[in-house]
mmCIF file of C-alpha atoms in Angstrom:
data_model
loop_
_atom_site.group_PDB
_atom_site.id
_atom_site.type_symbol
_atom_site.label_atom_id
_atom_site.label_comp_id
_atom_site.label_asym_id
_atom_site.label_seq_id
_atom_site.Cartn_x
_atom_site.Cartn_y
_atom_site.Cartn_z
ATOM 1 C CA UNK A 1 131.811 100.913 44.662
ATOM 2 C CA UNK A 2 134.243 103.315 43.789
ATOM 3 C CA UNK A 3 135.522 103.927 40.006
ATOM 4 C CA UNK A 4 138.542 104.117 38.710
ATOM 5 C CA UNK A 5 140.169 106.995 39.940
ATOM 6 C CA UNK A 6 142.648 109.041 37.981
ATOM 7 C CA UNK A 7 145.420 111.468 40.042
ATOM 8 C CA UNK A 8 146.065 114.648 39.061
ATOM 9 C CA UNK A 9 142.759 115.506 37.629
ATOM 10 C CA UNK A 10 144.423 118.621 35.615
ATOM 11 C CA UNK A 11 148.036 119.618 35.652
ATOM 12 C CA UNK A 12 150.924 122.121 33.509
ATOM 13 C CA UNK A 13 154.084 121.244 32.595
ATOM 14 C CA UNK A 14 157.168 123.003 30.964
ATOM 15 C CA UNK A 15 158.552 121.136 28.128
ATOM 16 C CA UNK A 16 161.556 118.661 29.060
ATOM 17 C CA UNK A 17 160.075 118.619 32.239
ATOM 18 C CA UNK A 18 158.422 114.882 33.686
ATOM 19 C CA UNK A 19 155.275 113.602 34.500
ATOM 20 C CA UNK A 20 154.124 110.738 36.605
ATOM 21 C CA UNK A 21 149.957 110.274 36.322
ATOM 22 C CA UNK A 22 148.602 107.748 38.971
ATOM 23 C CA UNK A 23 145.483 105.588 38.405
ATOM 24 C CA UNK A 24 143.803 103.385 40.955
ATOM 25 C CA UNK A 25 141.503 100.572 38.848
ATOM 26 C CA UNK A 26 138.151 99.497 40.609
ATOM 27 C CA UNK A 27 138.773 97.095 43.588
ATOM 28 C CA UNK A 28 139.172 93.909 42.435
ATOM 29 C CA UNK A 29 140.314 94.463 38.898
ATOM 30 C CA UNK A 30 143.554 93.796 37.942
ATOM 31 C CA UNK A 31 143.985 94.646 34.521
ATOM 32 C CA UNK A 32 144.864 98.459 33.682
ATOM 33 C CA UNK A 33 145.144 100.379 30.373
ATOM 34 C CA UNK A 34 146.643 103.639 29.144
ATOM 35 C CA UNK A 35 145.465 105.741 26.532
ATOM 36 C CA UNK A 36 145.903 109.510 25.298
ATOM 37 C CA UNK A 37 143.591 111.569 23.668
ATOM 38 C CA UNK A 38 144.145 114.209 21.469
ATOM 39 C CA UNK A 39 141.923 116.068 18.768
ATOM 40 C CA UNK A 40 144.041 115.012 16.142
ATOM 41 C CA UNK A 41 145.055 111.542 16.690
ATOM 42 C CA UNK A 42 141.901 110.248 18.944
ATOM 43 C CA UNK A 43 142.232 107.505 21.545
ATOM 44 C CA UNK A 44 145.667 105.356 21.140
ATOM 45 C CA UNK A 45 146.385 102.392 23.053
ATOM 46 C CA UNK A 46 149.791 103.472 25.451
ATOM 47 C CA UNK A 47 150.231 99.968 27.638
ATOM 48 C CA UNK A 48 148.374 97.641 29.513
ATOM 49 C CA UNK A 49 149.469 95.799 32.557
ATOM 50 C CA UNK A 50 148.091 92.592 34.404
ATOM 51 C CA UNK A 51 149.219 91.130 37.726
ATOM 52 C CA UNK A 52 152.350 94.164 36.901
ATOM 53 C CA UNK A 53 153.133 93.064 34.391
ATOM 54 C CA UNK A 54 152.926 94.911 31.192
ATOM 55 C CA UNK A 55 151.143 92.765 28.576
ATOM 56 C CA UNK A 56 150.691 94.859 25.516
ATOM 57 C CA UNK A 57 152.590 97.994 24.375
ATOM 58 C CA UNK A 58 151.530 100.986 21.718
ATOM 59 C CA UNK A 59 153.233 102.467 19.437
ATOM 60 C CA UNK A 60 154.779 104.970 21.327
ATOM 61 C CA UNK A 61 158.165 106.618 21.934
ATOM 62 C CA UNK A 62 160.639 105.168 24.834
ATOM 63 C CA UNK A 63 159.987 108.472 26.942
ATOM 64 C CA UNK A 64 156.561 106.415 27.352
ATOM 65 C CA UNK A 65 156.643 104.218 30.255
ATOM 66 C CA UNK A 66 154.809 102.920 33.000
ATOM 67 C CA UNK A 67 154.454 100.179 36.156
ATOM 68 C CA UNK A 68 151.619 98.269 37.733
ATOM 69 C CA UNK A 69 152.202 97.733 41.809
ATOM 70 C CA UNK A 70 151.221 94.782 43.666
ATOM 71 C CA UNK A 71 147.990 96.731 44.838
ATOM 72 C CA UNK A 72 146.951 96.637 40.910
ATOM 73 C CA UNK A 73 147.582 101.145 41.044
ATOM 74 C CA UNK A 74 149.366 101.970 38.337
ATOM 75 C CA UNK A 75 151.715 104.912 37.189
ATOM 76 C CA UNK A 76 152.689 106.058 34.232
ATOM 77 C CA UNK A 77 155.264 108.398 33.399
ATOM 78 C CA UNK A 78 156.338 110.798 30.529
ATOM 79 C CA UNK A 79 159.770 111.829 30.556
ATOM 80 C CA UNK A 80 161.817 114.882 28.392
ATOM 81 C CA UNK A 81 157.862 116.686 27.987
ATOM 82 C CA UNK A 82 157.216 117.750 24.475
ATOM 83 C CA UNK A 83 154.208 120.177 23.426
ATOM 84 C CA UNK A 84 153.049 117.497 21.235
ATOM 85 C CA UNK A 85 152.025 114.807 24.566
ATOM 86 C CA UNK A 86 149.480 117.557 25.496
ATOM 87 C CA UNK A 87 146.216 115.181 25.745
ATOM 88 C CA UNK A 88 144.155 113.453 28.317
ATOM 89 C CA UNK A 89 145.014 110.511 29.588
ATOM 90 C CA UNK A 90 143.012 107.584 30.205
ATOM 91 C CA UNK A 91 143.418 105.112 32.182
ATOM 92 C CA UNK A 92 140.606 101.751 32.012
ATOM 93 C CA UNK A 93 140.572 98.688 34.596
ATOM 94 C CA UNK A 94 138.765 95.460 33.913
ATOM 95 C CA UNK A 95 138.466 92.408 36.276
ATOM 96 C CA UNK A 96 140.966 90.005 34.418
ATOM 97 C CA UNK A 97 142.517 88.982 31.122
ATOM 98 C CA UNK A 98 140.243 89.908 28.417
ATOM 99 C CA UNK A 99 137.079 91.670 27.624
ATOM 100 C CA UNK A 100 134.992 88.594 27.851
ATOM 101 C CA UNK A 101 135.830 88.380 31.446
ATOM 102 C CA UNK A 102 134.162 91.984 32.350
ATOM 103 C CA UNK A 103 133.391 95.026 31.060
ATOM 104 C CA UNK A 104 137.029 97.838 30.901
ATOM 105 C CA UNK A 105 135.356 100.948 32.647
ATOM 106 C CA UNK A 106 137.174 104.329 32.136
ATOM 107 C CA UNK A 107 138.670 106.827 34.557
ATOM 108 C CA UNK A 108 137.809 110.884 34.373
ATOM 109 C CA UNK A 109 141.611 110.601 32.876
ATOM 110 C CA UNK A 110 144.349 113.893 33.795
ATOM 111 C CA UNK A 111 144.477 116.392 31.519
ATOM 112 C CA UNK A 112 148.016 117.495 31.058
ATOM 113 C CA UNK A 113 149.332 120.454 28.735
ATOM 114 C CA UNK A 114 152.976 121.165 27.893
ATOM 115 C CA UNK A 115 153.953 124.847 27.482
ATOM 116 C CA UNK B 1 144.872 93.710 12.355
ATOM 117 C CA UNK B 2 142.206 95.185 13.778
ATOM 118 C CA UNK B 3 140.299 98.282 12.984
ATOM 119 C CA UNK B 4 137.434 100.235 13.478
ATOM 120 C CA UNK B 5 135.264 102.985 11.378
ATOM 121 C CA UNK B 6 132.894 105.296 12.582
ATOM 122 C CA UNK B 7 132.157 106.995 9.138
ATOM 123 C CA UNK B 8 130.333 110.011 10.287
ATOM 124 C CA UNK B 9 131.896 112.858 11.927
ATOM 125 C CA UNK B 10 128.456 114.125 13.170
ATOM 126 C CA UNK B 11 125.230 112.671 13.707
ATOM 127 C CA UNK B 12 121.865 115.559 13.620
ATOM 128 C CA UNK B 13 119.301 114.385 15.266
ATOM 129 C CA UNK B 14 115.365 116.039 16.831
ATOM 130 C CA UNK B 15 114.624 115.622 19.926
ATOM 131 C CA UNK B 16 112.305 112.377 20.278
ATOM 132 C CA UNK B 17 113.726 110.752 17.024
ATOM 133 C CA UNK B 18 115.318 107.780 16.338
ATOM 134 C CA UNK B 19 119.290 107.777 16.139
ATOM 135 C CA UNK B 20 121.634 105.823 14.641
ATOM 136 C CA UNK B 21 125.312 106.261 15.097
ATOM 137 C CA UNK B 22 127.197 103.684 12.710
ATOM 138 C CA UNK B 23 130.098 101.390 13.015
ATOM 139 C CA UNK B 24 132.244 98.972 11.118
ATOM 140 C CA UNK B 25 135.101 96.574 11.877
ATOM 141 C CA UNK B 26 137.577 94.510 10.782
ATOM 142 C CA UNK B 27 138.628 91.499 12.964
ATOM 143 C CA UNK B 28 140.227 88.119 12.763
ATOM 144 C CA UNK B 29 138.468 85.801 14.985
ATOM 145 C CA UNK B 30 135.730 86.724 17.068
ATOM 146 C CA UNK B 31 134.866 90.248 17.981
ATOM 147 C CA UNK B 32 134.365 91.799 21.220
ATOM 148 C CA UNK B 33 133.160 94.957 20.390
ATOM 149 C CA UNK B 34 132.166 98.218 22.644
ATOM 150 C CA UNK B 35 130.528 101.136 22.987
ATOM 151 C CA UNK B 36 131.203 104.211 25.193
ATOM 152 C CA UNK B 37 129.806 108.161 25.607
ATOM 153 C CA UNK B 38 132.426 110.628 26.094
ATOM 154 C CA UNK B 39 130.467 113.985 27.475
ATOM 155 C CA UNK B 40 132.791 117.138 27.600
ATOM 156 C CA UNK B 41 136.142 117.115 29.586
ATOM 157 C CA UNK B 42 135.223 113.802 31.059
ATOM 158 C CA UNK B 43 136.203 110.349 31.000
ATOM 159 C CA UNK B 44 134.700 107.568 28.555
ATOM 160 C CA UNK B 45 131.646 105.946 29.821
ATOM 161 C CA UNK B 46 130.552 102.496 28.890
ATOM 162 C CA UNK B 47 127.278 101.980 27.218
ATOM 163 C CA UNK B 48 127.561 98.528 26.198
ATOM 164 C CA UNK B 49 129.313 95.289 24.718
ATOM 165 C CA UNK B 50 128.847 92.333 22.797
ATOM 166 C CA UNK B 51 131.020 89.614 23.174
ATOM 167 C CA UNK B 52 129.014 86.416 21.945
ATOM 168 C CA UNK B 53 125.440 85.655 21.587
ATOM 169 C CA UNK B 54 122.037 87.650 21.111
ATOM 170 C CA UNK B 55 122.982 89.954 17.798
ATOM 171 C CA UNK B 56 120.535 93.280 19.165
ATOM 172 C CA UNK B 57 122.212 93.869 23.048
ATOM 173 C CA UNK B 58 120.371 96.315 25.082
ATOM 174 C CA UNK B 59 123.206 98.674 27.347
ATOM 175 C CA UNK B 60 122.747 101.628 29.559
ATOM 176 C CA UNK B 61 120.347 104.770 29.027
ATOM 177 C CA UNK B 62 117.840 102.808 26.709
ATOM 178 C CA UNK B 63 120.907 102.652 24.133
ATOM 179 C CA UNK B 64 120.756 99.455 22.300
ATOM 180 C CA UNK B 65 123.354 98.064 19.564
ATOM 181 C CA UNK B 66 122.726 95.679 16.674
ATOM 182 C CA UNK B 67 125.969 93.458 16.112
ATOM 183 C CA UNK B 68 125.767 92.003 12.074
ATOM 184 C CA UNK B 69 128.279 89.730 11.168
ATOM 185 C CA UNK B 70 127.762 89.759 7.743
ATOM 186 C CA UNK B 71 127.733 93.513 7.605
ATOM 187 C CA UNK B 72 130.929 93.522 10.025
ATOM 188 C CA UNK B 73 128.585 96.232 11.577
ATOM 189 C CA UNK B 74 127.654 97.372 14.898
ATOM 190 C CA UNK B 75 125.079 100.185 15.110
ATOM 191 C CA UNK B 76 124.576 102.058 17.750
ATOM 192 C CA UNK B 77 120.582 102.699 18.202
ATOM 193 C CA UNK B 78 117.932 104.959 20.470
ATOM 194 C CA UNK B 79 114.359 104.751 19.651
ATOM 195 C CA UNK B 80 113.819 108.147 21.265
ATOM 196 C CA UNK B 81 116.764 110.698 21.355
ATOM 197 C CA UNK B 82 117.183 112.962 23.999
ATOM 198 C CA UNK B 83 119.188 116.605 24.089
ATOM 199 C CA UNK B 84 121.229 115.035 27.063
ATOM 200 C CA UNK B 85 122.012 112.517 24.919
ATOM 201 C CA UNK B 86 124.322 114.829 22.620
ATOM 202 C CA UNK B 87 127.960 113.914 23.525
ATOM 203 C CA UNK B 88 131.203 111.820 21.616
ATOM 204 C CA UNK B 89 130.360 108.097 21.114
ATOM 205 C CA UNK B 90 133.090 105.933 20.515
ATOM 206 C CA UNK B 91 132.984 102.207 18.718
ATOM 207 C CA UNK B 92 136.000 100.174 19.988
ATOM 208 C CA UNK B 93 137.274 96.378 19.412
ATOM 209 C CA UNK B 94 138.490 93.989 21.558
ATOM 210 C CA UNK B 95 142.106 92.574 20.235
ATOM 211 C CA UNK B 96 141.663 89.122 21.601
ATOM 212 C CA UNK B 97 140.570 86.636 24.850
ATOM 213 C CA UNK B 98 143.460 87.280 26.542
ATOM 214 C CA UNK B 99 144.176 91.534 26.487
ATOM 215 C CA UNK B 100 142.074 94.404 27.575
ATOM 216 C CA UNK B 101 143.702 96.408 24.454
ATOM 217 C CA UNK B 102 140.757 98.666 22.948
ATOM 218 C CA UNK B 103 141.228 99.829 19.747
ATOM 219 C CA UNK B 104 138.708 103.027 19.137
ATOM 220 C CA UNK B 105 137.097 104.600 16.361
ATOM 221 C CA UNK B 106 137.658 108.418 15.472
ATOM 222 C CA UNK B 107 134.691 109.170 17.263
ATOM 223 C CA UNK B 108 131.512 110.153 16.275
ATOM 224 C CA UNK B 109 129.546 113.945 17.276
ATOM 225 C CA UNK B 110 126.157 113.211 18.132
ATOM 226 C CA UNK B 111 123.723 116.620 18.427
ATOM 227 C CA UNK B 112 119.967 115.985 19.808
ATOM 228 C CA UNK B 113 118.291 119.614 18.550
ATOM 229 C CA UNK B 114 114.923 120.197 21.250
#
């Protein structure tokens, strides 16, 4: 059974440049979570979507955004880059609504870096 | 709201030892609370979870965690630590029933000397 699987693995950007990071969740799961890593801030909550729609959002700027297709694959997308939303990004999928309903297993995430 | 504190940075440990890598929460309601491995430029891999019932729950690579309500603790344990096992462990919470939200500790270095 395949993982969740995070598209692109690594990838540059300029700043004020856009990003869209894919993530396909287990089969069957239909719950999927962002989050981005950095050294400094550690792992924040971005959004979480279920049946597409998005359930839960962080605390995070408008530039922020993201979609769930019927397929449960999600996207999310950075807009206007800045060198500050260099991190990995990590996308989890779990089987339904909440965490007593499966475990929330973790992609390899994308590593993106602003110049 | 919901919180969680790993208070060490780094965690020393010999080969063979014992390890403990600590954690402490702050929920209302009932906790669902997680554990996951981060090894270098990968992805977060689960250990384990407890989400009701026994309080010592047994996960993946003879890890084991000890859930104390009373404490608002959940340890992370190994009777016997191995060098492979020196990665990033992360404690995380569960917001509620109904959301896969996670909300993650600051991490905690764990180094297995040989």
């Amino acid at each position: 059974k395949a993982g969740v699987t995070q598209t692109p693995r690594y990838l540059i950007k300029t700043r004020g440049q856009q990003v869209t990071l894919s993530c396909s969740p287990i089969s069957g799961h239909r719950s999927v979570s962002w989050y981005q890593q950095t050294p400094g801030q550690g792992l924040q909550f971005l959004f979480e979507y279920f049946s597409e729609t998005q359930r839960n959002k962080g605390n995070f700027p408008g530039r922020f955004s993201g979609r769930q297709f019927s397929n449960s694959r999600s996207e999310m997308n950075v807009s206007t880059l800045e060198l500050g939303d260099s991190a990995l990004y990590l996308c989890a999928s779990s089987l339904a609504a909440g965490p007593q309903d499966g475990t929330i297993y973790f992609g390899e995430g994308s590593w993106l870096t602003v110049v | 709201a919901q919180s969680v504190a790993q208070p060490e940075d780094q965690v020393n440990v010999a080969e063979g030892n014992p390890l403990t890598v600590k954690c402490t929460y702050s929920v209302s309601g009932n906790p669902y609370l997680f554990w996951y491995v981060q090894y270098p430029n990968r992805g977060l891999q689960f250990l384990l979870k407890y989400i009701t019932g026994d309080n010592l729950v047994k996960g993946s690579y003879g890890f084991e965690a000890e859930f104390n309500k009373s404490q608002t603790s959940f340890h992370l344990k190994k009777p016997s630590a191995l060098v492979s096992d020196s990665a990033l462990y992360f404690c995380a919470v569960g917001g509620s029933s109904n959301t896969g939200k996670l909300i993650f500790g600051q991490g905690t270095t764990l180094q297995v000397k040989p």
